[in-house]
Tab-separated table of C-alpha atoms and ligand atoms in Angstrom:
chain	number	residue	atom	x	y	z
A	1	MET	CA	29.150	12.204	7.486
A	2	MET	CA	32.865	12.802	7.329
A	3	GLU	CA	34.592	11.460	4.188
A	4	ASN	CA	36.702	8.835	5.987
A	5	GLU	CA	33.597	7.665	7.877
A	6	LEU	CA	31.655	7.437	4.553
A	7	PHE	CA	34.483	5.296	3.103
A	8	ARG	CA	34.552	3.034	6.122
A	9	VAL	CA	30.811	2.388	6.118
A	10	LEU	CA	30.719	1.707	2.391
A	11	LYS	CA	33.757	-0.629	2.538
A	12	GLU	CA	32.314	-2.430	5.512
A	13	HIS	CA	29.187	-3.275	3.477
A	14	GLY	CA	31.029	-4.069	0.297
A	15	GLN	CA	29.878	-0.937	-1.534
A	16	GLU	CA	33.163	0.698	-2.517
A	17	HIS	CA	31.823	1.448	-5.956
A	18	ILE	CA	29.642	4.166	-4.365
A	19	PHE	CA	32.684	5.754	-2.865
A	20	GLU	CA	34.386	5.808	-6.324
A	21	ALA	CA	31.349	7.572	-7.705
A	22	TYR	CA	31.343	9.988	-4.783
A	23	GLU	CA	34.961	10.991	-5.380
A	24	LYS	CA	34.072	12.238	-8.930
A	25	LEU	CA	31.454	14.660	-7.673
A	26	ASP	CA	31.467	18.329	-6.815
A	27	GLU	CA	30.743	19.454	-3.278
A	28	ALA	CA	26.916	19.598	-3.729
A	29	GLY	CA	26.873	16.184	-5.325
A	30	LYS	CA	29.071	14.710	-2.550
A	31	GLU	CA	26.776	16.188	0.095
A	32	LYS	CA	23.659	14.733	-1.560
A	33	LEU	CA	25.123	11.228	-1.958
A	34	ALA	CA	26.549	11.214	1.566
A	35	VAL	CA	23.167	12.013	3.036
A	36	GLN	CA	21.579	9.225	1.107
A	37	VAL	CA	24.206	6.681	2.324
A	38	GLU	CA	23.780	7.933	5.894
A	39	ARG	CA	20.094	7.079	5.752
A	40	ILE	CA	20.556	3.520	4.595
A	41	ASP	CA	19.283	0.789	6.869
A	42	TRP	CA	22.012	-1.738	6.302
A	43	SER	CA	20.149	-4.527	8.024
A	44	ILE	CA	17.613	-4.317	5.177
A	45	VAL	CA	20.184	-4.193	2.395
A	46	ALA	CA	21.816	-7.365	3.915
A	47	MET	CA	18.580	-9.186	3.403
A	48	SER	CA	19.319	-9.546	-0.278
A	49	ASN	CA	21.735	-12.276	0.676
A	50	HIS	CA	18.943	-14.386	2.059
A	51	VAL	CA	16.301	-14.186	-0.624
A	52	MET	CA	16.597	-17.692	-1.985
A	53	GLU	CA	13.775	-18.839	0.351
A	54	SER	CA	11.459	-21.270	-1.398
A	55	ASN	CA	7.714	-21.097	-0.923
A	56	GLU	CA	7.899	-24.140	1.369
A	57	GLU	CA	10.353	-22.312	3.580
A	58	LEU	CA	7.949	-19.366	3.776
A	59	ALA	CA	5.055	-21.726	4.680
A	60	GLN	CA	7.161	-23.332	7.447
A	61	LYS	CA	7.661	-19.921	9.031
A	62	ARG	CA	3.919	-19.412	9.466
A	63	GLY	CA	2.352	-20.115	12.770
A	64	LYS	CA	-0.758	-22.212	13.326
A	65	LEU	CA	-3.430	-21.205	10.841
A	66	GLU	CA	-7.093	-21.284	11.525
A	67	PRO	CA	-10.067	-19.856	9.590
A	68	LEU	CA	-11.506	-16.510	10.603
A	69	SER	CA	-15.190	-16.298	9.830
A	70	ALA	CA	-16.362	-13.174	7.986
A	71	LEU	CA	-19.312	-10.936	8.512
A	72	GLU	CA	-21.021	-12.061	5.326
A	73	VAL	CA	-23.075	-9.929	2.927
A	74	SER	CA	-26.345	-11.570	4.006
A	75	GLU	CA	-25.686	-10.715	7.618
A	76	ILE	CA	-24.610	-7.149	6.699
A	77	GLU	CA	-27.797	-6.638	4.762
A	78	LYS	CA	-29.945	-7.625	7.701
A	79	ASN	CA	-28.254	-5.017	9.931
A	80	ARG	CA	-27.333	-2.406	7.276
A	81	ALA	CA	-29.461	0.454	8.736
A	82	GLY	CA	-28.025	0.076	12.198
A	83	TYR	CA	-24.423	-0.186	11.030
A	84	GLU	CA	-24.911	2.775	8.747
A	85	GLU	CA	-26.331	4.889	11.549
A	86	THR	CA	-23.330	4.032	13.837
A	87	GLY	CA	-20.887	4.804	10.977
A	88	LEU	CA	-22.524	8.107	10.020
A	89	GLU	CA	-22.499	9.144	13.617
A	90	ALA	CA	-18.730	8.527	13.805
A	91	ILE	CA	-18.140	10.474	10.574
A	92	LYS	CA	-20.219	13.378	11.636
A	93	ALA	CA	-18.328	13.483	15.018
A	94	GLY	CA	-15.083	13.838	12.935
A	95	LYS	CA	-13.771	10.478	14.129
A	96	VAL	CA	-13.069	9.001	10.730
A	97	GLY	CA	-10.204	9.867	8.373
A	98	ALA	CA	-9.085	8.242	5.109
A	99	VAL	CA	-5.601	7.537	3.874
A	100	LEU	CA	-4.998	7.088	0.167
A	101	LEU	CA	-1.888	5.089	-0.531
A	102	ALA	CA	-0.580	6.669	-3.733
A	103	GLY	CA	3.167	6.371	-3.341
A	104	GLY	CA	3.510	3.330	-5.601
A	105	GLN	CA	5.157	3.487	-9.012
A	106	GLY	CA	2.568	1.608	-11.033
A	107	THR	CA	5.255	-0.133	-13.044
A	108	ARG	CA	2.844	-2.758	-14.330
A	109	LEU	CA	0.591	-0.083	-15.809
A	110	GLY	CA	3.697	1.347	-17.467
A	111	SER	CA	2.788	5.010	-17.175
A	112	ASP	CA	5.490	7.203	-15.815
A	113	GLY	CA	3.383	9.633	-13.707
A	114	PRO	CA	1.298	8.959	-10.597
A	115	LYS	CA	-1.194	6.213	-11.145
A	116	GLY	CA	-4.046	8.395	-10.023
A	117	LYS	CA	-3.408	10.767	-12.954
A	118	TYR	CA	-4.318	7.931	-15.386
A	119	ASN	CA	-7.305	8.743	-17.537
A	120	ILE	CA	-9.644	5.826	-17.799
A	121	GLY	CA	-12.376	7.756	-19.677
A	122	LEU	CA	-13.683	6.775	-23.108
A	123	THR	CA	-15.894	9.662	-24.190
A	124	LYS	CA	-14.577	12.155	-21.616
A	125	ASP	CA	-11.751	12.531	-19.133
A	126	VAL	CA	-12.163	10.322	-16.043
A	127	TYR	CA	-9.014	10.279	-13.930
A	128	ILE	CA	-8.451	7.602	-11.259
A	129	PHE	CA	-8.040	10.285	-8.504
A	130	GLU	CA	-11.292	11.872	-9.659
A	131	ARG	CA	-13.157	8.529	-9.423
A	132	LEU	CA	-11.855	8.057	-5.804
A	133	ILE	CA	-12.865	11.571	-4.738
A	134	ARG	CA	-16.293	11.027	-6.381
A	135	ASN	CA	-16.725	7.853	-4.290
A	136	LEU	CA	-15.698	9.713	-1.092
A	137	LEU	CA	-18.131	12.532	-1.955
A	138	ASP	CA	-20.975	9.990	-2.110
A	139	VAL	CA	-20.321	9.416	1.575
A	140	THR	CA	-19.675	12.963	2.631
A	141	ASP	CA	-22.865	14.200	0.840
A	142	LYS	CA	-24.829	11.697	2.851
A	143	ALA	CA	-23.018	12.603	6.169
A	144	GLY	CA	-23.278	16.306	5.529
A	145	CYS	CA	-19.648	16.852	6.507
A	146	PHE	CA	-16.205	16.178	5.072
A	147	VAL	CA	-13.731	13.434	5.957
A	148	PRO	CA	-10.063	14.371	6.301
A	149	LEU	CA	-8.144	12.760	3.502
A	150	TYR	CA	-4.423	12.038	3.840
A	151	VAL	CA	-2.658	11.202	0.594
A	152	MET	CA	0.574	9.361	0.765
A	153	THR	CA	3.005	10.092	-2.162
A	154	SER	CA	6.671	9.503	-2.576
A	155	ASP	CA	9.729	11.574	-3.688
A	156	LYS	CA	9.065	10.166	-7.112
A	157	ASN	CA	5.551	11.435	-7.636
A	158	ASN	CA	4.758	14.008	-4.970
A	159	ASP	CA	5.156	17.177	-6.978
A	160	GLU	CA	3.161	15.810	-9.894
A	161	THR	CA	0.403	14.519	-7.598
A	162	THR	CA	-0.058	17.746	-5.640
A	163	ALA	CA	0.127	19.828	-8.846
A	164	PHE	CA	-2.595	17.654	-10.412
A	165	PHE	CA	-4.861	18.035	-7.392
A	166	GLU	CA	-4.333	21.824	-7.646
A	167	GLU	CA	-4.946	21.922	-11.371
A	168	LYS	CA	-8.177	19.990	-10.966
A	169	ASN	CA	-9.331	21.927	-8.008
A	170	TYR	CA	-9.198	18.865	-5.782
A	171	PHE	CA	-11.968	17.366	-7.886
A	172	GLY	CA	-14.510	19.302	-5.888
A	173	TYR	CA	-13.195	18.224	-2.430
A	174	PRO	CA	-12.354	21.052	0.050
A	175	LYS	CA	-8.586	21.665	-0.011
A	176	ASP	CA	-8.559	22.100	3.786
A	177	PHE	CA	-9.457	18.484	4.199
A	178	VAL	CA	-6.665	17.122	2.059
A	179	LYS	CA	-3.047	16.653	3.320
A	180	PHE	CA	-0.162	15.107	1.435
A	181	PHE	CA	2.695	13.359	3.023
A	182	LYS	CA	5.701	11.591	1.603
A	183	GLN	CA	6.651	8.051	2.402
A	184	GLU	CA	10.198	6.818	3.109
A	185	MET	CA	12.488	5.681	0.335
A	186	ALA	CA	14.617	2.518	0.274
A	187	PRO	CA	17.742	1.657	-1.807
A	188	SER	CA	17.824	-0.996	-4.540
A	189	VAL	CA	20.545	-3.486	-5.154
A	190	ASP	CA	21.628	-5.821	-7.951
A	191	PHE	CA	21.466	-9.614	-7.487
A	192	ASN	CA	24.811	-9.496	-5.717
A	193	GLY	CA	23.641	-6.966	-3.191
A	194	LYS	CA	25.529	-4.020	-4.772
A	195	LEU	CA	23.725	-0.680	-4.474
A	196	TYR	CA	22.449	0.687	-7.816
A	197	MET	CA	22.803	4.397	-8.666
A	198	GLU	CA	20.174	6.214	-10.738
A	199	ALA	CA	22.257	9.342	-11.379
A	200	ALA	CA	25.882	10.395	-10.906
A	201	ASP	CA	25.037	11.913	-7.486
A	202	SER	CA	22.165	9.659	-6.427
A	203	LEU	CA	21.519	6.124	-5.320
A	204	SER	CA	18.605	4.383	-6.957
A	205	LEU	CA	15.908	4.934	-4.313
A	206	SER	CA	12.302	3.861	-4.526
A	207	PRO	CA	9.282	3.984	-2.293
A	208	ASN	CA	9.635	1.468	0.547
A	209	GLY	CA	6.299	-0.278	0.022
A	210	ASN	CA	2.799	0.566	1.297
A	211	GLY	CA	3.356	-0.799	4.834
A	212	GLY	CA	5.212	2.147	6.288
A	213	TRP	CA	2.366	4.690	5.839
A	214	PHE	CA	1.659	5.202	9.561
A	215	TYR	CA	5.331	5.601	10.342
A	216	SER	CA	5.561	8.143	7.525
A	217	MET	CA	2.480	10.009	8.862
A	218	ALA	CA	4.241	10.219	12.256
A	219	VAL	CA	7.648	11.369	10.932
A	220	THR	CA	6.248	13.899	8.519
A	221	GLY	CA	4.056	15.481	11.230
A	222	VAL	CA	0.749	14.626	9.511
A	223	LEU	CA	-0.236	12.539	12.425
A	224	LYS	CA	-0.508	15.731	14.424
A	225	ASP	CA	-3.335	16.868	12.195
A	226	VAL	CA	-5.105	13.486	12.748
A	227	LYS	CA	-4.815	13.996	16.480
A	228	ALA	CA	-5.764	17.623	16.430
A	229	ARG	CA	-8.950	16.817	14.537
A	230	GLY	CA	-9.808	13.989	16.909
A	231	VAL	CA	-9.742	11.326	14.276
A	232	GLU	CA	-10.082	7.852	15.941
A	233	TRP	CA	-10.279	5.579	12.851
A	234	LEU	CA	-8.303	5.585	9.648
A	235	ASN	CA	-9.569	3.969	6.508
A	236	ILE	CA	-6.596	2.957	4.394
A	237	PHE	CA	-7.118	2.301	0.644
A	238	ALA	CA	-5.190	1.749	-2.526
A	239	VAL	CA	-5.153	4.188	-5.420
A	240	ASP	CA	-6.005	1.609	-7.988
A	241	ASN	CA	-9.356	0.252	-6.994
A	242	VAL	CA	-11.657	2.638	-8.749
A	243	LEU	CA	-14.870	1.081	-7.375
A	244	GLN	CA	-14.023	1.076	-3.761
A	245	ARG	CA	-16.124	2.729	-1.142
A	246	ILE	CA	-14.102	5.128	1.056
A	247	ALA	CA	-15.056	5.822	4.738
A	248	ASP	CA	-17.982	3.574	3.949
A	249	PRO	CA	-20.326	4.169	6.910
A	250	VAL	CA	-21.696	0.634	6.941
A	251	PHE	CA	-18.194	-0.793	7.231
A	252	VAL	CA	-17.195	1.753	9.859
A	253	GLY	CA	-20.390	1.058	11.839
A	254	ALA	CA	-19.991	-2.713	11.662
A	255	THR	CA	-16.355	-2.456	12.773
A	256	ILE	CA	-17.196	-0.263	15.703
A	257	ASP	CA	-20.121	-2.495	16.687
A	258	SER	CA	-17.914	-5.573	16.481
A	259	GLY	CA	-15.543	-4.235	19.142
A	260	CYS	CA	-12.634	-5.092	16.920
A	261	VAL	CA	-9.692	-2.722	16.716
A	262	SER	CA	-9.305	-3.164	12.905
A	263	GLY	CA	-11.407	-4.119	10.019
A	264	ALA	CA	-10.705	-5.449	6.492
A	265	LYS	CA	-12.949	-5.507	3.492
A	266	VAL	CA	-12.747	-8.960	1.857
A	267	VAL	CA	-14.216	-10.634	-1.223
A	268	ARG	CA	-15.178	-14.352	-1.578
A	269	LYS	CA	-12.436	-16.160	-3.377
A	270	ALA	CA	-13.181	-16.997	-7.044
A	271	ASP	CA	-11.402	-20.351	-6.687
A	272	PRO	CA	-9.204	-21.944	-3.963
A	273	MET	CA	-5.969	-20.961	-5.785
A	274	GLU	CA	-6.856	-17.403	-6.509
A	275	LYS	CA	-3.799	-15.164	-6.020
A	276	ILE	CA	-5.206	-13.049	-3.229
A	277	GLY	CA	-4.118	-12.677	0.398
A	278	VAL	CA	-6.524	-14.571	2.626
A	279	LEU	CA	-7.544	-13.150	6.018
A	280	CYS	CA	-7.457	-15.872	8.678
A	281	LEU	CA	-6.048	-16.409	12.168
A	282	GLU	CA	-2.347	-17.207	12.785
A	283	ASP	CA	-1.544	-18.256	16.337
A	284	GLY	CA	-4.827	-16.808	17.406
A	285	ARG	CA	-4.279	-13.330	15.872
A	286	PRO	CA	-5.637	-11.993	12.585
A	287	SER	CA	-3.204	-12.460	9.726
A	288	ILE	CA	-3.111	-12.336	5.926
A	289	VAL	CA	-1.584	-15.327	4.240
A	290	GLU	CA	-0.849	-15.848	0.608
A	291	TYR	CA	-2.022	-18.975	-1.231
A	292	TYR	CA	1.617	-20.111	-1.675
A	293	GLU	CA	2.231	-19.966	2.107
A	294	MET	CA	-0.600	-22.477	2.684
A	295	THR	CA	-0.559	-26.235	2.294
A	296	GLU	CA	-2.872	-27.817	-0.291
A	297	GLU	CA	-4.800	-29.315	2.560
A	298	ILE	CA	-5.423	-25.886	4.105
A	299	ILE	CA	-6.271	-24.288	0.804
A	300	ASN	CA	-8.854	-26.921	0.007
A	301	SER	CA	-10.300	-27.433	3.479
A	302	ARG	CA	-14.102	-26.889	3.660
A	303	GLU	CA	-16.654	-26.050	6.310
A	304	ALA	CA	-19.705	-28.251	6.984
A	305	ASN	CA	-21.805	-26.110	4.556
A	306	GLY	CA	-19.320	-26.761	1.725
A	307	ASP	CA	-17.712	-23.329	1.750
A	308	LEU	CA	-13.933	-23.009	1.645
A	309	SER	CA	-12.642	-22.575	5.167
A	310	TYR	CA	-10.154	-19.920	3.934
A	311	ASN	CA	-12.624	-18.204	1.667
A	312	PHE	CA	-12.080	-14.442	1.953
A	313	GLY	CA	-9.303	-12.432	0.292
A	314	VAL	CA	-8.349	-8.847	1.165
A	315	ILE	CA	-8.776	-5.941	-1.308
A	316	LEU	CA	-6.527	-3.374	0.419
A	317	ASN	CA	-9.278	-1.438	2.216
A	318	TYR	CA	-8.684	-1.504	6.007
A	319	LEU	CA	-9.912	0.379	9.052
A	320	PHE	CA	-7.455	0.832	11.898
A	321	ARG	CA	-8.045	2.448	15.341
A	322	VAL	CA	-5.606	5.259	15.714
A	323	ASP	CA	-4.739	4.620	19.374
A	324	LYS	CA	-3.770	0.989	18.427
A	325	LEU	CA	-1.696	2.238	15.470
A	326	GLU	CA	0.262	4.421	17.898
A	327	GLU	CA	0.856	1.458	20.169
A	328	ILE	CA	2.410	-0.596	17.346
A	329	LEU	CA	4.312	2.296	15.805
A	330	SER	CA	7.705	1.087	17.034
A	331	GLN	CA	7.164	-2.607	16.137
A	332	LYS	CA	9.294	-3.987	13.361
A	333	MET	CA	7.483	-5.212	10.279
A	334	PRO	CA	8.873	-7.913	8.003
A	335	VAL	CA	10.753	-6.565	4.988
A	336	HIS	CA	9.896	-8.212	1.614
A	337	VAL	CA	12.736	-8.465	-0.802
A	338	VAL	CA	11.178	-8.174	-4.309
A	339	GLU	CA	12.671	-8.803	-7.652
A	340	LYS	CA	12.139	-5.697	-9.908
A	341	LYS	CA	13.310	-3.897	-13.076
A	342	ILE	CA	15.468	-1.213	-11.638
A	343	PRO	CA	16.693	1.712	-13.863
A	344	TYR	CA	20.368	2.437	-13.187
A	345	ILE	CA	23.395	4.183	-14.628
A	346	ASP	CA	26.142	2.066	-16.052
A	347	GLU	CA	29.879	2.776	-15.702
A	348	ASN	CA	29.695	5.264	-18.529
A	349	GLY	CA	26.945	7.175	-16.856
A	350	ALA	CA	24.251	6.050	-19.297
A	351	LEU	CA	20.769	5.413	-17.859
A	352	ILE	CA	19.671	1.819	-18.497
A	353	LYS	CA	16.072	0.798	-18.259
A	354	PRO	CA	16.116	-3.007	-18.088
A	355	GLU	CA	13.473	-5.148	-19.773
A	356	THR	CA	13.680	-7.922	-17.220
A	357	PRO	CA	14.219	-7.920	-13.406
A	358	ASN	CA	17.813	-6.989	-12.572
A	359	GLY	CA	17.769	-6.713	-8.840
A	360	TYR	CA	15.936	-6.313	-5.585
A	361	LYS	CA	13.837	-3.660	-3.875
A	362	PHE	CA	12.860	-3.762	-0.222
A	363	GLU	CA	9.293	-3.222	0.810
A	364	LEU	CA	7.031	-3.130	3.770
A	365	LEU	CA	3.542	-4.287	3.156
A	366	VAL	CA	0.289	-3.007	4.741
A	367	LEU	CA	-1.041	-6.524	4.921
A	368	ASP	CA	1.578	-7.446	7.463
A	369	MET	CA	0.139	-4.803	9.730
A	370	ILE	CA	-2.982	-6.804	10.398
A	371	HIS	CA	-1.082	-9.389	12.546
A	372	LEU	CA	-0.021	-6.596	14.843
A	373	PHE	CA	-3.613	-6.042	15.860
A	374	GLU	CA	-5.374	-8.297	18.334
A	375	SER	CA	-8.636	-8.310	16.382
A	376	CYS	CA	-9.927	-7.602	12.894
A	377	LEU	CA	-13.394	-7.684	11.527
A	378	SER	CA	-13.443	-9.601	8.261
A	379	TYR	CA	-16.128	-7.692	6.356
A	380	GLU	CA	-17.467	-9.141	3.040
A	381	VAL	CA	-18.252	-7.031	0.075
A	382	VAL	CA	-19.535	-8.003	-3.347
A	383	ARG	CA	-16.569	-8.039	-5.764
A	384	ASP	CA	-18.458	-6.651	-8.755
A	385	TYR	CA	-19.614	-3.641	-6.774
A	386	GLU	CA	-16.436	-2.786	-4.828
A	387	PHE	CA	-13.384	-4.317	-6.421
A	388	ALA	CA	-12.001	-3.038	-9.781
A	389	PRO	CA	-8.240	-2.782	-9.353
A	390	ILE	CA	-6.155	-1.300	-12.182
A	391	LYS	CA	-2.782	-3.022	-12.185
A	392	ASN	CA	-2.214	-3.615	-15.906
A	393	LYS	CA	-3.242	-2.082	-19.229
A	394	THR	CA	-5.099	-5.152	-20.484
A	395	GLY	CA	-6.264	-8.516	-19.198
A	396	VAL	CA	-6.731	-9.324	-15.464
A	397	ASP	CA	-7.048	-6.378	-13.094
A	398	SER	CA	-6.615	-3.923	-15.906
A	399	VAL	CA	-7.866	-0.649	-17.236
A	400	GLU	CA	-10.147	-2.740	-19.565
A	401	SER	CA	-11.644	-4.850	-16.744
A	402	ALA	CA	-12.062	-1.835	-14.485
A	403	ARG	CA	-13.923	0.040	-17.243
A	404	MET	CA	-16.299	-2.895	-17.675
A	405	LEU	CA	-17.031	-2.976	-13.985
A	406	LEU	CA	-17.460	0.789	-13.690
A	407	GLN	CA	-19.963	0.718	-16.540
A	408	LYS	CA	-21.728	-2.164	-14.880
A	409	ASN	CA	-22.123	0.071	-11.798
A	410	GLY	CA	-23.527	2.873	-13.905
A	411	VAL	CA	-20.510	5.107	-14.114
A	412	GLU	CA	-20.205	7.049	-17.345
A	413	LEU	CA	-16.838	6.925	-18.950
B	501	LIG	P1	0.895	-2.153	-5.742
B	501	LIG	O1	1.495	-3.253	-4.938
B	501	LIG	O2	-0.023	-2.541	-6.793
B	501	LIG	O3	2.174	-1.396	-6.358
B	501	LIG	O4	0.318	-1.027	-4.774
B	501	LIG	P2	2.222	-0.234	-7.413
B	501	LIG	O5	3.577	0.472	-7.228
B	501	LIG	O6	1.032	0.659	-7.473
B	501	LIG	O7	2.312	-0.972	-8.825
B	501	LIG	P3	3.364	-1.926	-9.493
B	501	LIG	O8	3.513	-3.093	-8.606
B	501	LIG	O9	4.636	-1.105	-9.583
B	501	LIG	O10	2.780	-2.264	-10.850
B	501	LIG	C1	-0.863	-1.197	-4.062
B	501	LIG	C2	-1.129	0.148	-3.485
B	501	LIG	O11	-0.040	0.546	-2.585
B	501	LIG	C3	0.409	1.812	-2.982
B	501	LIG	C4	0.119	1.914	-4.428
B	501	LIG	O12	0.139	3.334	-4.803
B	501	LIG	C5	-1.243	1.338	-4.436
B	501	LIG	O13	-2.217	2.216	-4.047
B	501	LIG	N1	1.873	1.802	-2.711
B	501	LIG	C6	2.681	0.869	-3.152
B	501	LIG	C7	2.456	2.858	-2.001
B	501	LIG	O14	1.704	3.772	-1.622
B	501	LIG	N2	3.770	2.840	-1.782
B	501	LIG	C8	4.570	1.866	-2.254
B	501	LIG	O15	5.800	1.971	-2.020
B	501	LIG	C9	4.003	0.883	-2.954
């Protein structure tokens, strides 16, 4: 971008302070910053002006909600053998791939490196990545073949993640079946919408949420590998649920048999107000809705058997049909404006790491993808066997609670 054009764009968006920083740089620095500015999606940055939406306003934006019944554990158990056979067949035919979403920053856990490097062992080393690969190996041992694993990282953690996999020899998984790709980055702004900088020659950029993973697969070229291998289904999962089953043949088989074009693992809600996204129907299509987007009446409504009508929450383990993902590739997803603690450099060039939120980041969320699909199998799993997310060091969804659940499931730590 030419210098006068750069100035014009920054002025137009009220970001002259970035041009002031630019002017102080050498040629290499100028080039780097100009490229970052060129990549900014200004329509997203402008959203920081409209974040004062209350929960009621969010709720009003929702369409007509209706319950979506789940394939419950009792039903799954009755048909387990059949589903498993269908799933294993698909895996053996190379039709199933897995996508590990590991581009997040794990700020709540407070460890600087990739979350998957976190050691949850007590008497020996047990890394989160290692646990996940172990879970996948349970399936591939049974299937007698490997499942391609695509790992999404970000500019912030890609080098450390790939080096760790190398160092640990891919935890026993064949290297040829693992491909890394980087997600897109998005700028951060202060509460007045002014772009933050994280270094003299760099905007403060952070991963753009977990919802852009398929777009990132496409633009990085990794999608070509998916297509070349003939993968028809992708199982998306989060890095932090150390108990989750990956490419679970029963889930895969049940989804294929259902005729749905996507599937979501869900758990029964612990109580009506549990802070978990609920899978339901919105205007006749599958959708994930947060508890604060629902009215009290909807949250508490019950079926004839006494069960909550909106009873199943998602655990970030989805199956998507690849041809459908390609169809929705160009569709816009909602951008979430999230208050975060954003490290930045002050006017003296000192790096400040704030203790409290000081601005907004912009994120796409994978849960919004569900609504782009015409059907989704809601597939119930037992929380204590499949859901041990590590978000915090202690308390709810923590290293402590995950350790307890792992031990309950016979995993040595
Ligand atoms: P979370 O929403 O828990 O975010 O991610 P996080 O970044 O890991 O942790 P906090 O909120 O900063 O404490 C859920 C899943 O989505 C992935 C994470 O790596 C995790 O597997 N994710 C999140 C990405 O891959 N990219 C992102 O930009 C954000």
